mmCIF file of C-alpha atoms in Angstrom:
data_model
loop_
_atom_site.group_PDB
_atom_site.id
_atom_site.type_symbol
_atom_site.label_atom_id
_atom_site.label_comp_id
_atom_site.label_asym_id
_atom_site.label_seq_id
_atom_site.Cartn_x
_atom_site.Cartn_y
_atom_site.Cartn_z
ATOM 1 C CA MET C 1186 34.085 153.911 131.040
ATOM 2 C CA HIS C 1187 31.632 155.701 129.990
ATOM 3 C CA PRO C 1188 27.590 153.998 130.274
ATOM 4 C CA ALA C 1189 27.243 154.901 126.637
ATOM 5 C CA ASP C 1190 30.280 153.026 126.099
ATOM 6 C CA TYR C 1191 28.512 149.469 127.541
ATOM 7 C CA THR C 1192 26.978 147.029 124.723
ATOM 8 C CA ASP C 1193 26.132 143.735 126.859
ATOM 9 C CA ILE C 1194 24.822 145.684 129.873
ATOM 10 C CA VAL C 1195 23.460 149.033 131.476
ATOM 11 C CA TYR C 1196 25.161 150.559 134.334
ATOM 12 C CA GLU C 1197 22.856 153.529 135.995
ATOM 13 C CA VAL C 1198 23.437 155.150 139.529
ATOM 14 C CA ASP C 1199 19.629 156.084 140.891
ATOM 15 C CA GLY C 1200 20.440 158.461 143.845
ATOM 16 C CA THR C 1201 22.565 156.063 146.247
ATOM 17 C CA THR C 1202 21.822 152.706 144.011
ATOM 18 C CA ALA C 1203 24.219 151.472 141.591
ATOM 19 C CA VAL C 1204 21.550 149.464 139.030
ATOM 20 C CA ILE C 1205 23.462 146.892 136.489
ATOM 21 C CA THR C 1206 21.400 145.186 134.210
ATOM 22 C CA MET C 1207 22.797 142.280 132.051
ATOM 23 C CA ASN C 1208 21.493 143.250 128.507
ATOM 24 C CA ARG C 1209 21.664 140.280 125.843
ATOM 25 C CA PRO C 1210 17.760 139.561 125.741
ATOM 26 C CA HIS C 1211 18.350 138.399 122.548
ATOM 27 C CA ARG C 1212 20.360 135.201 124.009
ATOM 28 C CA TYR C 1213 18.021 134.793 127.305
ATOM 29 C CA ASN C 1214 20.911 137.487 128.884
ATOM 30 C CA ALA C 1215 23.636 134.466 128.542
ATOM 31 C CA PHE C 1216 27.201 136.259 128.904
ATOM 32 C CA THR C 1217 30.247 135.843 126.370
ATOM 33 C CA ALA C 1218 34.260 137.119 127.491
ATOM 34 C CA LYS C 1219 32.779 141.015 126.645
ATOM 35 C CA THR C 1220 29.724 140.530 128.951
ATOM 36 C CA VAL C 1221 31.834 139.678 132.126
ATOM 37 C CA GLU C 1222 34.583 142.093 130.973
ATOM 38 C CA GLU C 1223 31.565 144.692 131.537
ATOM 39 C CA LEU C 1224 30.314 143.568 134.400
ATOM 40 C CA THR C 1225 33.176 143.485 135.981
ATOM 41 C CA ARG C 1226 34.166 147.389 135.090
ATOM 42 C CA ALA C 1227 30.168 148.017 136.235
ATOM 43 C CA PHE C 1228 30.904 146.677 139.676
ATOM 44 C CA ARG C 1229 34.092 148.407 139.704
ATOM 45 C CA ALA C 1230 32.550 151.529 138.967
ATOM 46 C CA ALA C 1231 29.684 151.204 141.475
ATOM 47 C CA TRP C 1232 32.650 150.106 144.982
ATOM 48 C CA ALA C 1233 34.735 153.584 143.680
ATOM 49 C CA ASP C 1234 31.556 155.482 143.825
ATOM 50 C CA HIS C 1235 31.195 156.839 147.217
ATOM 51 C CA ALA C 1236 27.447 157.746 146.490
ATOM 52 C CA VAL C 1237 26.831 154.235 146.027
ATOM 53 C CA ARG C 1238 25.804 152.695 148.723
ATOM 54 C CA ALA C 1239 23.726 149.201 147.387
ATOM 55 C CA ILE C 1240 23.927 147.402 143.960
ATOM 56 C CA ILE C 1241 21.083 145.834 142.244
ATOM 57 C CA LEU C 1242 22.246 142.880 139.365
ATOM 58 C CA THR C 1243 19.497 142.259 137.205
ATOM 59 C CA GLY C 1244 18.150 141.209 133.593
ATOM 60 C CA ALA C 1245 17.099 143.297 130.662
ATOM 61 C CA GLY C 1246 13.278 142.047 129.625
ATOM 62 C CA ASP C 1247 10.819 139.840 131.119
ATOM 63 C CA LYS C 1248 12.254 136.076 130.211
ATOM 64 C CA ALA C 1249 15.639 135.808 131.618
ATOM 65 C CA PHE C 1250 18.076 137.411 134.314
ATOM 66 C CA CYS C 1251 20.777 135.179 132.971
ATOM 67 C CA THR C 1252 21.177 132.033 131.502
ATOM 68 C CA GLY C 1253 25.279 131.896 132.068
ATOM 69 C CA GLY C 1254 27.717 131.506 129.525
ATOM 70 C CA ASP C 1255 26.622 131.725 126.370
ATOM 71 C CA VAL C 1256 26.442 128.039 124.957
ATOM 72 C CA LYS C 1257 25.671 128.538 121.319
ATOM 73 C CA GLN C 1258 28.687 131.461 120.708
ATOM 74 C CA ARG C 1259 30.937 128.087 122.513
ATOM 75 C CA ALA C 1260 29.490 126.322 119.817
ATOM 76 C CA GLU C 1261 30.463 128.265 117.200
ATOM 77 C CA THR C 1262 33.445 129.340 118.242
ATOM 78 C CA GLY C 1263 34.955 127.073 121.205
ATOM 79 C CA ASP C 1264 35.299 129.742 123.824
ATOM 80 C CA TYR C 1265 33.324 132.407 124.709
ATOM 81 C CA GLY C 1266 34.330 135.030 122.401
ATOM 82 C CA PRO C 1267 36.771 138.110 122.330
ATOM 83 C CA SER C 1268 37.475 140.578 125.300
ATOM 84 C CA ASP C 1269 39.649 143.507 125.898
ATOM 85 C CA SER C 1270 41.596 142.002 128.076
ATOM 86 C CA GLY C 1271 41.971 138.484 125.737
ATOM 87 C CA MET C 1272 40.646 136.508 129.044
ATOM 88 C CA PHE C 1273 37.445 135.083 130.191
ATOM 89 C CA GLU C 1274 37.154 136.197 133.731
ATOM 90 C CA ILE C 1275 33.842 135.123 135.671
ATOM 91 C CA GLY C 1276 36.205 133.712 138.328
ATOM 92 C CA TYR C 1277 37.590 137.187 139.090
ATOM 93 C CA LEU C 1278 33.508 138.587 138.711
ATOM 94 C CA HIS C 1279 32.762 135.831 140.896
ATOM 95 C CA LYS C 1280 35.223 137.302 143.757
ATOM 96 C CA LEU C 1281 34.268 140.578 143.084
ATOM 97 C CA ILE C 1282 30.763 140.350 143.524
ATOM 98 C CA ARG C 1283 32.047 138.959 146.940
ATOM 99 C CA ASP C 1284 34.283 141.651 147.763
ATOM 100 C CA VAL C 1285 32.743 144.526 146.508
ATOM 101 C CA PRO C 1286 32.268 146.078 150.314
ATOM 102 C CA LYS C 1287 28.445 147.228 149.404
ATOM 103 C CA PRO C 1288 25.752 144.917 149.614
ATOM 104 C CA VAL C 1289 24.494 143.108 146.218
ATOM 105 C CA ILE C 1290 21.282 142.208 145.536
ATOM 106 C CA ALA C 1291 20.119 140.330 142.788
ATOM 107 C CA ALA C 1292 17.181 141.446 141.156
ATOM 108 C CA VAL C 1293 15.732 138.149 139.463
ATOM 109 C CA ASN C 1294 13.296 138.559 136.645
ATOM 110 C CA GLY C 1295 13.254 135.437 134.997
ATOM 111 C CA LEU C 1296 15.629 132.541 134.366
ATOM 112 C CA ALA C 1297 18.252 132.304 136.287
ATOM 113 C CA ILE C 1298 20.020 129.016 135.174
ATOM 114 C CA GLY C 1299 23.072 127.410 134.824
ATOM 115 C CA GLY C 1300 26.358 130.386 135.092
ATOM 116 C CA GLY C 1301 23.359 132.769 135.722
ATOM 117 C CA HIS C 1302 22.188 130.992 138.203
ATOM 118 C CA VAL C 1303 25.537 131.436 140.271
ATOM 119 C CA LEU C 1304 25.314 134.790 139.904
ATOM 120 C CA HIS C 1305 22.681 135.312 141.796
ATOM 121 C CA VAL C 1306 23.587 133.021 144.625
ATOM 122 C CA LEU C 1307 26.700 134.879 144.847
ATOM 123 C CA CYS C 1308 24.806 138.326 145.576
ATOM 124 C CA ASP C 1309 24.034 138.920 149.403
ATOM 125 C CA VAL C 1310 20.233 138.975 148.672
ATOM 126 C CA SER C 1311 18.240 137.480 146.043
ATOM 127 C CA ILE C 1312 14.850 139.080 145.407
ATOM 128 C CA ALA C 1313 12.371 137.325 142.615
ATOM 129 C CA ALA C 1314 9.835 137.571 140.690
ATOM 130 C CA ASP C 1315 7.203 135.423 141.048
ATOM 131 C CA THR C 1316 7.815 134.085 137.248
ATOM 132 C CA ALA C 1317 11.426 133.729 137.722
ATOM 133 C CA ARG C 1318 12.616 130.018 137.911
ATOM 134 C CA PHE C 1319 15.933 128.505 138.758
ATOM 135 C CA GLY C 1320 18.234 125.990 138.096
ATOM 136 C CA GLN C 1321 21.519 124.297 136.988
ATOM 137 C CA THR C 1322 22.436 122.780 133.766
ATOM 138 C CA GLY C 1323 26.441 122.351 133.487
ATOM 139 C CA PRO C 1324 26.226 118.682 133.163
ATOM 140 C CA LYS C 1325 23.520 118.579 130.341
ATOM 141 C CA VAL C 1326 25.804 121.168 128.332
ATOM 142 C CA GLY C 1327 29.223 119.766 129.367
ATOM 143 C CA SER C 1328 30.024 122.187 131.882
ATOM 144 C CA PHE C 1329 30.139 122.339 135.497
ATOM 145 C CA ASP C 1330 31.191 124.648 138.521
ATOM 146 C CA ALA C 1331 33.222 123.513 141.084
ATOM 147 C CA GLY C 1332 34.332 126.412 142.871
ATOM 148 C CA PHE C 1333 31.834 129.206 144.691
ATOM 149 C CA GLY C 1334 28.530 127.951 142.547
ATOM 150 C CA SER C 1335 28.604 124.372 143.792
ATOM 151 C CA ALA C 1336 30.510 124.550 146.854
ATOM 152 C CA TYR C 1337 29.134 127.762 148.177
ATOM 153 C CA LEU C 1338 25.671 127.003 147.012
ATOM 154 C CA ALA C 1339 25.926 124.139 149.326
ATOM 155 C CA ARG C 1340 26.136 126.249 152.392
ATOM 156 C CA VAL C 1341 23.183 128.534 151.297
ATOM 157 C CA VAL C 1342 20.717 125.297 150.733
ATOM 158 C CA GLY C 1343 22.456 122.623 152.105
ATOM 159 C CA GLU C 1344 24.566 119.631 150.593
ATOM 160 C CA LYS C 1345 21.578 117.045 149.702
ATOM 161 C CA LYS C 1346 19.507 120.197 147.829
ATOM 162 C CA ALA C 1347 23.007 121.763 146.343
ATOM 163 C CA ARG C 1348 23.919 118.371 144.726
ATOM 164 C CA GLU C 1349 20.332 117.607 143.998
ATOM 165 C CA ILE C 1350 20.532 121.273 141.900
ATOM 166 C CA TRP C 1351 23.433 120.009 140.228
ATOM 167 C CA PHE C 1352 23.100 116.204 139.287
ATOM 168 C CA TRP C 1353 19.434 116.188 137.864
ATOM 169 C CA CYS C 1354 19.711 119.906 136.287
ATOM 170 C CA ARG C 1355 16.022 120.662 137.254
ATOM 171 C CA GLN C 1356 14.146 123.686 137.234
ATOM 172 C CA TYR C 1357 12.819 125.194 140.770
ATOM 173 C CA SER C 1358 10.113 127.849 140.560
ATOM 174 C CA ALA C 1359 10.569 131.092 142.806
ATOM 175 C CA ALA C 1360 8.316 129.497 145.626
ATOM 176 C CA GLN C 1361 10.618 126.579 145.827
ATOM 177 C CA ALA C 1362 13.301 128.759 145.755
ATOM 178 C CA LEU C 1363 12.124 130.714 148.980
ATOM 179 C CA GLU C 1364 11.378 127.315 150.284
ATOM 180 C CA MET C 1365 14.876 126.127 150.252
ATOM 181 C CA GLY C 1366 16.026 129.551 151.485
ATOM 182 C CA LEU C 1367 17.846 130.680 148.116
ATOM 183 C CA VAL C 1368 15.693 133.735 147.421
ATOM 184 C CA ASN C 1369 14.732 135.856 150.381
ATOM 185 C CA GLU C 1370 11.271 137.084 148.847
ATOM 186 C CA ILE C 1371 9.048 136.620 146.221
ATOM 187 C CA VAL C 1372 7.038 140.066 144.597
ATOM 188 C CA PRO C 1373 5.047 140.246 141.485
ATOM 189 C CA ALA C 1374 7.144 140.566 138.083
ATOM 190 C CA ASP C 1375 5.768 144.367 137.262
ATOM 191 C CA GLU C 1376 7.229 145.240 141.406
ATOM 192 C CA LEU C 1377 10.356 143.834 141.266
ATOM 193 C CA MET C 1378 12.226 146.928 140.668
ATOM 194 C CA ASP C 1379 10.773 148.952 142.741
ATOM 195 C CA THR C 1380 10.891 146.386 145.614
ATOM 196 C CA ALA C 1381 14.269 146.189 145.121
ATOM 197 C CA LYS C 1382 15.193 149.470 145.199
ATOM 198 C CA ALA C 1383 13.250 149.785 148.380
ATOM 199 C CA TRP C 1384 15.830 147.242 149.576
ATOM 200 C CA ALA C 1385 18.477 148.955 148.493
ATOM 201 C CA ALA C 1386 16.998 152.378 149.882
ATOM 202 C CA GLU C 1387 16.269 151.095 153.280
ATOM 203 C CA VAL C 1388 20.081 149.966 153.514
ATOM 204 C CA ALA C 1389 21.671 153.357 152.294
ATOM 205 C CA ASP C 1390 21.334 154.795 155.735
ATOM 206 C CA LYS C 1391 23.274 152.264 157.710
ATOM 207 C CA SER C 1392 26.916 152.413 158.274
ATOM 208 C CA PRO C 1393 28.899 151.947 155.442
ATOM 209 C CA THR C 1394 31.922 150.440 157.478
ATOM 210 C CA ALA C 1395 30.177 148.525 159.521
ATOM 211 C CA LEU C 1396 28.397 146.858 156.495
ATOM 212 C CA ARG C 1397 31.668 146.710 154.802
ATOM 213 C CA VAL C 1398 32.908 144.505 157.798
ATOM 214 C CA LEU C 1399 30.210 142.490 158.364
ATOM 215 C CA LYS C 1400 30.138 141.634 154.736
ATOM 216 C CA GLN C 1401 34.040 140.366 154.803
ATOM 217 C CA SER C 1402 32.945 138.560 157.959
ATOM 218 C CA PHE C 1403 30.442 136.606 156.316
ATOM 219 C CA ASN C 1404 32.878 135.951 153.526
ATOM 220 C CA ALA C 1405 35.319 134.983 156.027
ATOM 221 C CA ASP C 1406 34.096 131.354 156.144
ATOM 222 C CA THR C 1407 34.014 130.736 152.953
ATOM 223 C CA ASP C 1408 36.724 132.739 151.412
ATOM 224 C CA HIS C 1409 38.764 129.293 150.839
ATOM 225 C CA GLN C 1410 36.469 128.368 148.305
ATOM 226 C CA ALA C 1411 38.173 130.726 146.287
ATOM 227 C CA GLY C 1412 41.093 128.327 145.733
ATOM 228 C CA LEU C 1413 38.483 125.806 144.650
ATOM 229 C CA SER C 1414 37.052 128.398 142.482
ATOM 230 C CA ASN C 1415 40.600 128.785 140.588
ATOM 231 C CA MET C 1416 40.563 125.101 140.318
ATOM 232 C CA ALA C 1417 37.679 124.480 139.073
ATOM 233 C CA MET C 1418 38.109 127.161 136.182
ATOM 234 C CA SER C 1419 41.445 125.653 135.430
ATOM 235 C CA ALA C 1420 39.374 122.183 134.735
ATOM 236 C CA LEU C 1421 37.215 123.903 133.419
ATOM 237 C CA ASP C 1422 39.237 125.487 130.710
ATOM 238 C CA LEU C 1423 40.406 121.945 130.009
ATOM 239 C CA PHE C 1424 37.044 120.249 129.523
ATOM 240 C CA ALA C 1425 34.871 122.649 127.837
ATOM 241 C CA VAL C 1426 37.478 122.078 124.496
ATOM 242 C CA SER C 1427 37.561 118.632 124.957
ATOM 243 C CA GLU C 1428 34.912 115.753 122.877
ATOM 244 C CA GLU C 1429 33.071 115.496 125.822
ATOM 245 C CA GLY C 1430 32.580 119.304 126.442
ATOM 246 C CA MET C 1431 31.926 120.308 122.838
ATOM 247 C CA GLU C 1432 29.604 117.657 122.218
ATOM 248 C CA GLY C 1433 27.366 119.275 125.074
ATOM 249 C CA ALA C 1434 27.562 122.382 123.672
ATOM 250 C CA LYS C 1435 26.864 121.208 120.004
ATOM 251 C CA ALA C 1436 24.075 119.371 121.213
ATOM 252 C CA PHE C 1437 22.467 122.619 122.854
ATOM 253 C CA ALA C 1438 23.114 124.438 119.284
ATOM 254 C CA GLU C 1439 21.491 122.162 117.286
ATOM 255 C CA LYS C 1440 18.321 121.499 120.061
ATOM 256 C CA ARG C 1441 19.273 117.689 120.417
ATOM 257 C CA PRO C 1442 20.090 115.223 123.155
ATOM 258 C CA PRO C 1443 23.616 115.046 123.737
ATOM 259 C CA GLU C 1444 25.632 111.597 123.222
ATOM 260 C CA PHE C 1445 27.736 111.223 126.755
ATOM 261 C CA ASP C 1446 27.799 107.424 126.756
ATOM 262 C CA LYS C 1447 31.135 107.164 124.728
ATOM 263 C CA TYR C 1448 32.535 109.541 127.698
ATOM 264 C CA TYR C 1449 31.860 107.457 130.303
ATOM 265 C CA ARG C 1450 35.060 105.614 132.030
ATOM 266 C CA PRO C 1451 34.165 103.418 135.023
ATOM 267 C CA HIS C 1452 37.236 104.935 137.336
#
């Protein structure tokens, strides 16, 4: 896919660095099925490009890195919209970020919330603007990521903190994210991309084979979570179109508190 053909993202190669920018600022860079498809194509293009030694993932504007799946789209149509493949392949994108044999740097320029938070967690390292904020929202809007988004997060920040992040749906500052080991560095917002590109340039002169094998080695300990991710995505497909799942999406779109009480089951 030619870079000019992308509509939801921007793909650029700057020397040895591929920069993938989620480009839906009017929806806080929330993704649809089409966005995920374009992200997948961009990561595959960066994988195949022998000149590319590192990949930066970021968001357009200064408000949001990514706020996850487009809940307004889901409230309108019951899904995340059309794609060329006819599928919503967020699980495949998660695996691709892990599998691409080059360091992936998240440049978190604003809100990294929900599914957008999962994307930065899955990147090899994360650099945050001092204005960035982090958190999960699933249980608030009738959604969840019971695969990499929770199981791998627990490896990053520990079980107790991961459960807090998912159950309470709080938001955390960049400083709090650094303290819990969720990000590698905090910089002023206007220095974010320069810093991310400096990290990418620094790793570009390292042995690509050594980096590939090291990344595969790091992933080996948690690759079994791919099975959990597949099962979780299947469960989410069923849950998202249920009355309870749609109540969360509709409440978000209508800017009202969700009414989940009637769905409580004591078993």
